[in-house]
């Protein structure tokens, strides 16, 4: 209902068609009809506009009545402003709650590439010490596992024919399961603590470095690039590390005080008394165990073995008979354990013999590593970082007139050999004597040019014989210097556009195994816990802490959930990706699914789903800055490499047919790679507008280095009585095949 009179005085401006704006002063209580009639007479407004004018004034009066006039004083204005700010902030936090940025990647990348070596060396030393702690845990687990097995064996021998044997076996199984679960929990807790401490220290070190760099820049009024040059001379890296470590120590002490304050005094006194009596009994038992252990060491020494090997063998097997058997049949395992133990002597105080103080020992490891002698050796070794070598070789390669195919020690092969992928001469000689190996694995590198004459791109190829466990993921024997080189190479590649990747094969039948009552797939569970295929990969990941990405089991759990949400999407040629910072020379792993049941019956062609999956992986490398890719040339899963006679015995009539079949698979793989490289030979030209850093890495479509891996198993290639070295013969045949495929540009 329209109002008949105004309830408050106000002024309105009315615009009528073909009339200038009318300023109307309305008084309180003024009748609306009288006001309209007055305006029509005063301004000569046509009668047909009277209803429009009446409606406009009625709306103005209604609006003025609904909104009270506010003319706040000074304090009221401040209150209104504060109220508005609070409401705006509440609205923003509610609808724009962006998660807090994780500065760890930026902090780590900055510290690794900063000109102050002390901080870089400290991070490498800290990672190495953390890795040694995890290795100590696993060595102690192996020793205790051997103790349990020996005790259970004695119990079974001491009660032959007992009616309680079923109960005894059940108890043994239960004891073993409890021990394994306890060990896994301890490893997980240790790795979580290491990850938390390491990431917190990196961020604290980064903040201290940025503060000092900003102060130096303000003091001398320097540009950012000049400040970095000046920082190398003016800033003390050791002092920065010391300050960051002290802050970490203070925060750790504060956290422990807060956690201990929740414990009552009475329980503390009783626990002290209990722990004291337990310590006395443990000390007495330790003296008895030490005397018995020394007696067994003398027994083994009497058989002609050195003392250090006798002690290590007894620690691994805990009985004289088992130790002697280990020394005779597998001396290389004892040598490797001794080498690992000697390399971790500086952190032995944190070993697993003090499990009761595990949290404090991990903190001691963190604090000791900041000033350990290892950091001094690393400081002297930053000059031999693999990156400088790679850059030198790359510069030489770019300034050389390249032919179509030319054998040379390419920068990829030379770099991998330089940082220890092939063992040192002395180490290899000792391992040869221990393992009975005849010769070093064959390896050869090539440089090729592909594409039309105007946009040729250069690529590096490498053909080598390698074992996934002993040569790629977990090189043996253990060498601390080589491990440090691996960490140095990985640290300079993380968070860059120069990543390295490898392809591993996963059987489709393994992932599609039946489910239990809770609906958990056996295949996925076994694979993600390292009990399925690619055990070498999982062993390496589980034996060190992942500081930058989720651990491999967590990543695979997420991937399993994604496939479960899309039924039928998992098939041959599918693949999934995991990221790693604790693998040697590799940051990305492509898990390519293969149908093992159809390998012997279906011929591998360019139309096969497996080859399509390989092509999809290579296309992905161009999108995510992966410049190096290692490919298993034969595309065979683990079980075909371990027991080929079981799967190929009925498929081929003779060995020559078997080897020709292998050559055909390798040929299809090489042609697939060559076609992709040729197709993307001009991709680097399109990347030149993206900046100088980007252009350097996009040459050749992103994928600049390809490595073909041949299995180091002679029985894979068949038994050839006329050939002395099956692996060497196979390598030469595949080398000829590689040259013939890639020689035409």
Short mmCIF file of N, CA, C and O in Angstrom, two decimals, residues 609-666:
data_model
loop_
_atom_site.label_atom_id
_atom_site.label_comp_id
_atom_site.label_asym_id
_atom_site.label_seq_id
_atom_site.Cartn_x
_atom_site.Cartn_y
_atom_site.Cartn_z
N UNK A 609 48.83 -52.85 -26.56
CA UNK A 609 48.52 -51.91 -25.47
C UNK A 609 49.76 -51.56 -24.66
O UNK A 609 49.88 -50.44 -24.14
N UNK A 610 50.69 -52.50 -24.56
CA UNK A 610 51.90 -52.25 -23.80
C UNK A 610 52.74 -51.15 -24.46
O UNK A 610 53.28 -50.26 -23.79
N UNK A 611 52.86 -51.21 -25.79
CA UNK A 611 53.61 -50.19 -26.52
C UNK A 611 52.88 -48.85 -26.46
O UNK A 611 53.50 -47.78 -26.36
N UNK A 612 51.56 -48.88 -26.53
CA UNK A 612 50.79 -47.64 -26.40
C UNK A 612 51.01 -47.01 -25.02
O UNK A 612 51.09 -45.78 -24.88
N UNK A 613 51.10 -47.87 -24.00
CA UNK A 613 51.40 -47.35 -22.67
C UNK A 613 52.78 -46.73 -22.60
O UNK A 613 52.98 -45.68 -21.97
N UNK A 614 53.78 -47.36 -23.27
CA UNK A 614 55.13 -46.80 -23.32
C UNK A 614 55.13 -45.45 -24.02
O UNK A 614 55.81 -44.50 -23.58
N UNK A 615 54.39 -45.33 -25.12
CA UNK A 615 54.29 -44.04 -25.82
C UNK A 615 53.65 -42.98 -24.92
O UNK A 615 54.08 -41.82 -24.91
N UNK A 616 52.62 -43.36 -24.19
CA UNK A 616 51.97 -42.40 -23.29
C UNK A 616 52.94 -41.92 -22.22
O UNK A 616 52.94 -40.73 -21.85
N UNK A 617 53.78 -42.81 -21.73
CA UNK A 617 54.78 -42.41 -20.73
C UNK A 617 55.76 -41.41 -21.32
O UNK A 617 56.10 -40.39 -20.69
N UNK A 618 56.24 -41.69 -22.53
CA UNK A 618 57.20 -40.77 -23.15
C UNK A 618 56.55 -39.42 -23.45
O UNK A 618 57.21 -38.38 -23.36
N UNK A 619 55.28 -39.41 -23.82
CA UNK A 619 54.60 -38.12 -24.01
C UNK A 619 54.50 -37.36 -22.70
O UNK A 619 54.58 -36.12 -22.68
N UNK A 620 54.33 -38.09 -21.62
CA UNK A 620 54.24 -37.44 -20.31
C UNK A 620 55.57 -36.78 -19.92
O UNK A 620 55.58 -35.78 -19.21
N UNK A 621 56.67 -37.35 -20.38
CA UNK A 621 57.97 -36.75 -20.05
C UNK A 621 58.12 -35.35 -20.64
O UNK A 621 58.81 -34.51 -20.07
N UNK A 622 57.49 -35.09 -21.78
CA UNK A 622 57.59 -33.76 -22.38
C UNK A 622 56.77 -32.73 -21.63
O UNK A 622 57.02 -31.53 -21.76
N UNK A 623 55.80 -33.17 -20.85
CA UNK A 623 54.94 -32.24 -20.10
C UNK A 623 55.50 -31.92 -18.73
O UNK A 623 55.22 -30.84 -18.18
N UNK A 624 56.27 -32.82 -18.16
CA UNK A 624 56.71 -32.65 -16.77
C UNK A 624 58.23 -32.65 -16.64
O UNK A 624 58.77 -33.10 -15.63
N UNK A 625 58.93 -32.16 -17.65
CA UNK A 625 60.36 -31.85 -17.55
C UNK A 625 61.20 -33.06 -17.15
O UNK A 625 62.10 -32.95 -16.32
N UNK A 626 60.91 -34.21 -17.70
CA UNK A 626 61.73 -35.40 -17.47
C UNK A 626 62.67 -35.54 -18.67
O UNK A 626 62.23 -35.80 -19.79
N UNK A 627 63.95 -35.36 -18.44
CA UNK A 627 64.91 -35.35 -19.53
C UNK A 627 65.60 -36.69 -19.72
O UNK A 627 66.21 -36.92 -20.77
N UNK A 628 65.56 -37.59 -18.74
CA UNK A 628 66.23 -38.89 -18.83
C UNK A 628 65.24 -39.99 -18.47
O UNK A 628 64.49 -39.86 -17.50
N UNK A 629 65.24 -41.07 -19.25
CA UNK A 629 64.30 -42.17 -19.03
C UNK A 629 65.02 -43.49 -19.24
O UNK A 629 65.68 -43.70 -20.26
N UNK A 630 64.90 -44.40 -18.27
CA UNK A 630 65.46 -45.75 -18.36
C UNK A 630 64.32 -46.72 -18.66
O UNK A 630 63.31 -46.73 -17.97
N UNK A 631 64.51 -47.55 -19.70
CA UNK A 631 63.46 -48.44 -20.19
C UNK A 631 63.97 -49.88 -20.18
O UNK A 631 65.05 -50.15 -20.73
N UNK A 632 63.25 -50.83 -19.57
CA UNK A 632 63.61 -52.25 -19.72
C UNK A 632 63.37 -52.69 -21.16
O UNK A 632 62.23 -52.72 -21.62
N UNK A 633 64.43 -53.01 -21.88
CA UNK A 633 64.34 -53.20 -23.32
C UNK A 633 63.42 -54.35 -23.71
O UNK A 633 62.67 -54.26 -24.69
N UNK A 634 63.45 -55.44 -22.95
CA UNK A 634 62.66 -56.62 -23.31
C UNK A 634 61.21 -56.53 -22.84
O UNK A 634 60.38 -57.34 -23.27
N UNK A 635 60.90 -55.59 -21.96
CA UNK A 635 59.54 -55.43 -21.43
C UNK A 635 58.99 -56.73 -20.88
O UNK A 635 57.91 -57.20 -21.23
N UNK A 636 59.77 -57.35 -19.98
CA UNK A 636 59.38 -58.59 -19.33
C UNK A 636 59.30 -58.38 -17.83
O UNK A 636 60.19 -57.74 -17.25
N UNK A 637 58.28 -58.91 -17.14
CA UNK A 637 58.17 -58.74 -15.68
C UNK A 637 59.19 -59.60 -14.95
O UNK A 637 59.93 -60.40 -15.54
N UNK A 638 59.22 -59.45 -13.63
CA UNK A 638 60.25 -60.11 -12.82
C UNK A 638 60.23 -61.62 -12.93
O UNK A 638 61.28 -62.25 -13.04
N UNK A 639 59.06 -62.23 -12.89
CA UNK A 639 59.02 -63.69 -12.86
C UNK A 639 59.54 -64.30 -14.16
O UNK A 639 60.07 -65.42 -14.16
N UNK A 640 59.43 -63.61 -15.29
CA UNK A 640 59.97 -64.10 -16.55
C UNK A 640 61.50 -64.00 -16.56
O UNK A 640 62.16 -64.74 -17.28
N UNK A 641 62.03 -63.07 -15.78
CA UNK A 641 63.48 -62.94 -15.70
C UNK A 641 64.09 -63.91 -14.71
O UNK A 641 65.21 -64.37 -14.89
N UNK A 642 63.35 -64.24 -13.65
CA UNK A 642 63.87 -65.15 -12.64
C UNK A 642 63.74 -66.61 -13.06
O UNK A 642 64.64 -67.41 -12.80
N UNK A 643 62.65 -66.99 -13.68
CA UNK A 643 62.42 -68.38 -14.08
C UNK A 643 61.91 -68.43 -15.53
O UNK A 643 60.76 -68.79 -15.79
N UNK A 644 62.75 -68.06 -16.50
CA UNK A 644 62.26 -68.04 -17.88
C UNK A 644 61.95 -69.43 -18.43
O UNK A 644 61.06 -69.59 -19.26
N UNK A 645 62.68 -70.44 -17.94
CA UNK A 645 62.44 -71.78 -18.46
C UNK A 645 61.04 -72.28 -18.11
O UNK A 645 60.44 -73.08 -18.83
N UNK A 646 60.48 -71.79 -17.01
CA UNK A 646 59.14 -72.22 -16.61
C UNK A 646 58.06 -71.64 -17.53
O UNK A 646 57.03 -72.27 -17.76
N UNK A 647 58.30 -70.46 -18.08
CA UNK A 647 57.28 -69.78 -18.87
C UNK A 647 57.52 -69.91 -20.38
O UNK A 647 56.60 -69.69 -21.16
N UNK A 648 58.75 -70.24 -20.77
CA UNK A 648 59.04 -70.31 -22.20
C UNK A 648 59.31 -71.73 -22.69
O UNK A 648 59.53 -71.95 -23.87
N UNK A 649 59.33 -72.71 -21.80
CA UNK A 649 59.71 -74.07 -22.19
C UNK A 649 58.76 -74.65 -23.22
O UNK A 649 59.17 -75.36 -24.14
N UNK A 650 57.47 -74.35 -23.12
CA UNK A 650 56.50 -74.91 -24.05
C UNK A 650 56.16 -73.96 -25.20
O UNK A 650 55.45 -74.33 -26.13
N UNK A 651 56.70 -72.74 -25.16
CA UNK A 651 56.35 -71.76 -26.19
C UNK A 651 57.29 -71.81 -27.39
O UNK A 651 56.91 -71.41 -28.48
N UNK A 652 58.53 -72.31 -27.19
CA UNK A 652 59.50 -72.30 -28.27
C UNK A 652 60.11 -73.68 -28.43
O UNK A 652 60.38 -74.39 -27.46
N UNK A 653 60.37 -74.04 -29.70
CA UNK A 653 60.90 -75.37 -29.98
C UNK A 653 62.39 -75.46 -29.71
O UNK A 653 62.88 -76.48 -29.27
N UNK A 654 63.13 -74.39 -30.00
CA UNK A 654 64.58 -74.41 -29.76
C UNK A 654 65.01 -73.05 -29.23
O UNK A 654 64.26 -72.08 -29.21
N UNK A 655 66.30 -72.99 -28.83
CA UNK A 655 66.82 -71.78 -28.21
C UNK A 655 66.97 -70.64 -29.21
O UNK A 655 66.82 -69.48 -28.85
N UNK A 656 67.29 -70.95 -30.46
CA UNK A 656 67.43 -69.90 -31.46
C UNK A 656 66.11 -69.16 -31.67
O UNK A 656 66.08 -67.95 -31.85
N UNK A 657 65.03 -69.90 -31.65
CA UNK A 657 63.71 -69.27 -31.79
C UNK A 657 63.41 -68.39 -30.58
O UNK A 657 62.83 -67.32 -30.71
N UNK A 658 63.84 -68.84 -29.42
CA UNK A 658 63.63 -68.05 -28.20
C UNK A 658 64.39 -66.73 -28.27
O UNK A 658 63.84 -65.66 -27.97
N UNK A 659 65.65 -66.76 -28.69
CA UNK A 659 66.44 -65.53 -28.75
C UNK A 659 65.91 -64.60 -29.84
O UNK A 659 65.92 -63.37 -29.68
N UNK A 660 65.45 -65.16 -30.96
CA UNK A 660 64.86 -64.32 -32.01
C UNK A 660 63.60 -63.62 -31.49
O UNK A 660 63.32 -62.47 -31.86
N UNK A 661 62.85 -64.31 -30.64
CA UNK A 661 61.66 -63.70 -30.05
C UNK A 661 62.05 -62.53 -29.15
O UNK A 661 61.40 -61.48 -29.15
N UNK A 662 63.13 -62.69 -28.37
CA UNK A 662 63.61 -61.60 -27.52
C UNK A 662 64.07 -60.42 -28.37
O UNK A 662 63.80 -59.26 -28.05
N UNK A 663 64.78 -60.72 -29.46
CA UNK A 663 65.23 -59.64 -30.34
C UNK A 663 64.06 -58.87 -30.94
O UNK A 663 64.12 -57.65 -31.11
N UNK A 664 63.00 -59.59 -31.27
CA UNK A 664 61.82 -58.94 -31.83
C UNK A 664 61.21 -57.98 -30.82
O UNK A 664 60.81 -56.86 -31.18
N UNK A 665 61.13 -58.37 -29.55
CA UNK A 665 60.59 -57.47 -28.52
C UNK A 665 61.49 -56.25 -28.37
O UNK A 665 61.00 -55.10 -28.27
N UNK A 666 62.79 -56.46 -28.34
CA UNK A 666 63.70 -55.32 -28.24
C UNK A 666 63.61 -54.40 -29.44
O UNK A 666 63.68 -53.17 -29.31
#
